[in-house]
PDB file of C-alpha atoms in Angstrom:
ATOM      1  CA  MET A   1     137.838 233.170 135.650  1.00  0.00           C
ATOM      2  CA  SER A   2     138.673 234.375 132.150  1.00  0.00           C
ATOM      3  CA  ASN A   3     142.001 233.829 130.439  1.00  0.00           C
ATOM      4  CA  TYR A   4     141.481 237.056 128.500  1.00  0.00           C
ATOM      5  CA  GLN A   5     141.823 235.119 125.253  1.00  0.00           C
ATOM      6  CA  LYS A   6     139.430 237.417 123.387  1.00  0.00           C
ATOM      7  CA  GLU A   7     141.344 240.502 124.526  1.00  0.00           C
ATOM      8  CA  LYS A   8     144.684 238.909 123.695  1.00  0.00           C
ATOM      9  CA  ARG A   9     143.434 238.096 120.188  1.00  0.00           C
ATOM     10  CA  ILE A  10     142.409 241.734 119.627  1.00  0.00           C
ATOM     11  CA  VAL A  11     145.875 242.958 120.636  1.00  0.00           C
ATOM     12  CA  LEU A  12     147.600 240.358 118.449  1.00  0.00           C
ATOM     13  CA  ASP A  13     145.357 241.214 115.496  1.00  0.00           C
ATOM     14  CA  TYR A  14     146.198 244.905 115.990  1.00  0.00           C
ATOM     15  CA  TYR A  15     149.941 244.255 116.033  1.00  0.00           C
ATOM     16  CA  GLU A  16     149.723 241.937 113.026  1.00  0.00           C
ATOM     17  CA  ALA A  17     147.724 244.530 111.076  1.00  0.00           C
ATOM     18  CA  LEU A  18     150.247 247.269 111.906  1.00  0.00           C
ATOM     19  CA  ASP A  19     153.172 245.012 111.086  1.00  0.00           C
ATOM     20  CA  SER A  20     151.811 244.060 107.672  1.00  0.00           C
ATOM     21  CA  ALA A  21     150.350 247.466 106.733  1.00  0.00           C
ATOM     22  CA  THR A  22     151.814 249.443 103.885  1.00  0.00           C
ATOM     23  CA  ASP A  23     152.585 253.104 104.553  1.00  0.00           C
ATOM     24  CA  ASP A  24     149.293 254.216 103.038  1.00  0.00           C
ATOM     25  CA  ARG A  25     147.254 251.867 105.280  1.00  0.00           C
ATOM     26  CA  ILE A  26     148.729 252.676 108.701  1.00  0.00           C
ATOM     27  CA  THR A  27     146.175 255.397 109.464  1.00  0.00           C
ATOM     28  CA  GLN A  28     143.350 253.068 108.439  1.00  0.00           C
ATOM     29  CA  VAL A  29     144.646 250.311 110.747  1.00  0.00           C
ATOM     30  CA  LEU A  30     144.834 252.755 113.652  1.00  0.00           C
ATOM     31  CA  GLU A  31     141.267 253.871 112.951  1.00  0.00           C
ATOM     32  CA  GLU A  32     140.054 250.250 112.836  1.00  0.00           C
ATOM     33  CA  PHE A  33     141.585 249.290 116.187  1.00  0.00           C
ATOM     34  CA  THR A  34     141.229 252.481 118.228  1.00  0.00           C
ATOM     35  CA  THR A  35     138.441 254.805 119.312  1.00  0.00           C
ATOM     36  CA  LYS A  36     137.807 258.487 118.622  1.00  0.00           C
ATOM     37  CA  ASN A  37     139.114 259.386 122.099  1.00  0.00           C
ATOM     38  CA  TYR A  38     142.272 257.262 121.742  1.00  0.00           C
ATOM     39  CA  ILE A  39     145.279 258.523 123.693  1.00  0.00           C
ATOM     40  CA  TRP A  40     148.743 257.307 122.754  1.00  0.00           C
ATOM     41  CA  ARG A  41     151.405 257.982 125.350  1.00  0.00           C
ATOM     42  CA  ALA A  42     154.937 257.780 124.044  1.00  0.00           C
ATOM     43  CA  PHE A  43     158.429 258.737 125.046  1.00  0.00           C
ATOM     44  CA  HIS A  44     160.138 261.952 123.963  1.00  0.00           C
ATOM     45  CA  PRO A  45     160.002 263.341 121.304  1.00  0.00           C
ATOM     46  CA  PHE A  46     156.487 262.043 120.556  1.00  0.00           C
ATOM     47  CA  GLY A  47     154.830 262.607 123.944  1.00  0.00           C
ATOM     48  CA  LEU A  48     151.064 262.413 124.243  1.00  0.00           C
ATOM     49  CA  GLN A  49     149.196 262.016 120.951  1.00  0.00           C
ATOM     50  CA  THR A  50     145.431 261.974 120.406  1.00  0.00           C
ATOM     51  CA  ASP A  51     145.023 262.161 116.617  1.00  0.00           C
ATOM     52  CA  VAL A  52     145.518 258.970 114.580  1.00  0.00           C
ATOM     53  CA  ASN A  53     146.656 260.975 111.557  1.00  0.00           C
ATOM     54  CA  GLU A  54     149.422 262.599 113.592  1.00  0.00           C
ATOM     55  CA  ILE A  55     150.339 259.287 115.219  1.00  0.00           C
ATOM     56  CA  SER A  56     150.663 257.547 111.872  1.00  0.00           C
ATOM     57  CA  GLU A  57     152.610 260.415 110.291  1.00  0.00           C
ATOM     58  CA  GLN A  58     154.980 261.115 113.177  1.00  0.00           C
ATOM     59  CA  CYS A  59     155.461 257.679 114.673  1.00  0.00           C
ATOM     60  CA  TRP A  60     154.710 254.859 112.244  1.00  0.00           C
ATOM     61  CA  LYS A  61     155.443 256.051 108.726  1.00  0.00           C
ATOM     62  CA  PRO A  62     159.054 256.210 107.586  1.00  0.00           C
TER      63      PRO A  62
END
């Protein structure tokens, strides 16, 4: 049985990349770690998002 170590490492790498990204790199990080059909489900007022450019602009950038 797997410990999911590979999957855990991917998630940690994603969070570390987002945490250390400058404002101009957030979209690039999202593109590196997600797929074209990525769906991001968030609470109000963000709701369901499917475009990494919108996600980075509305949710991650100050």
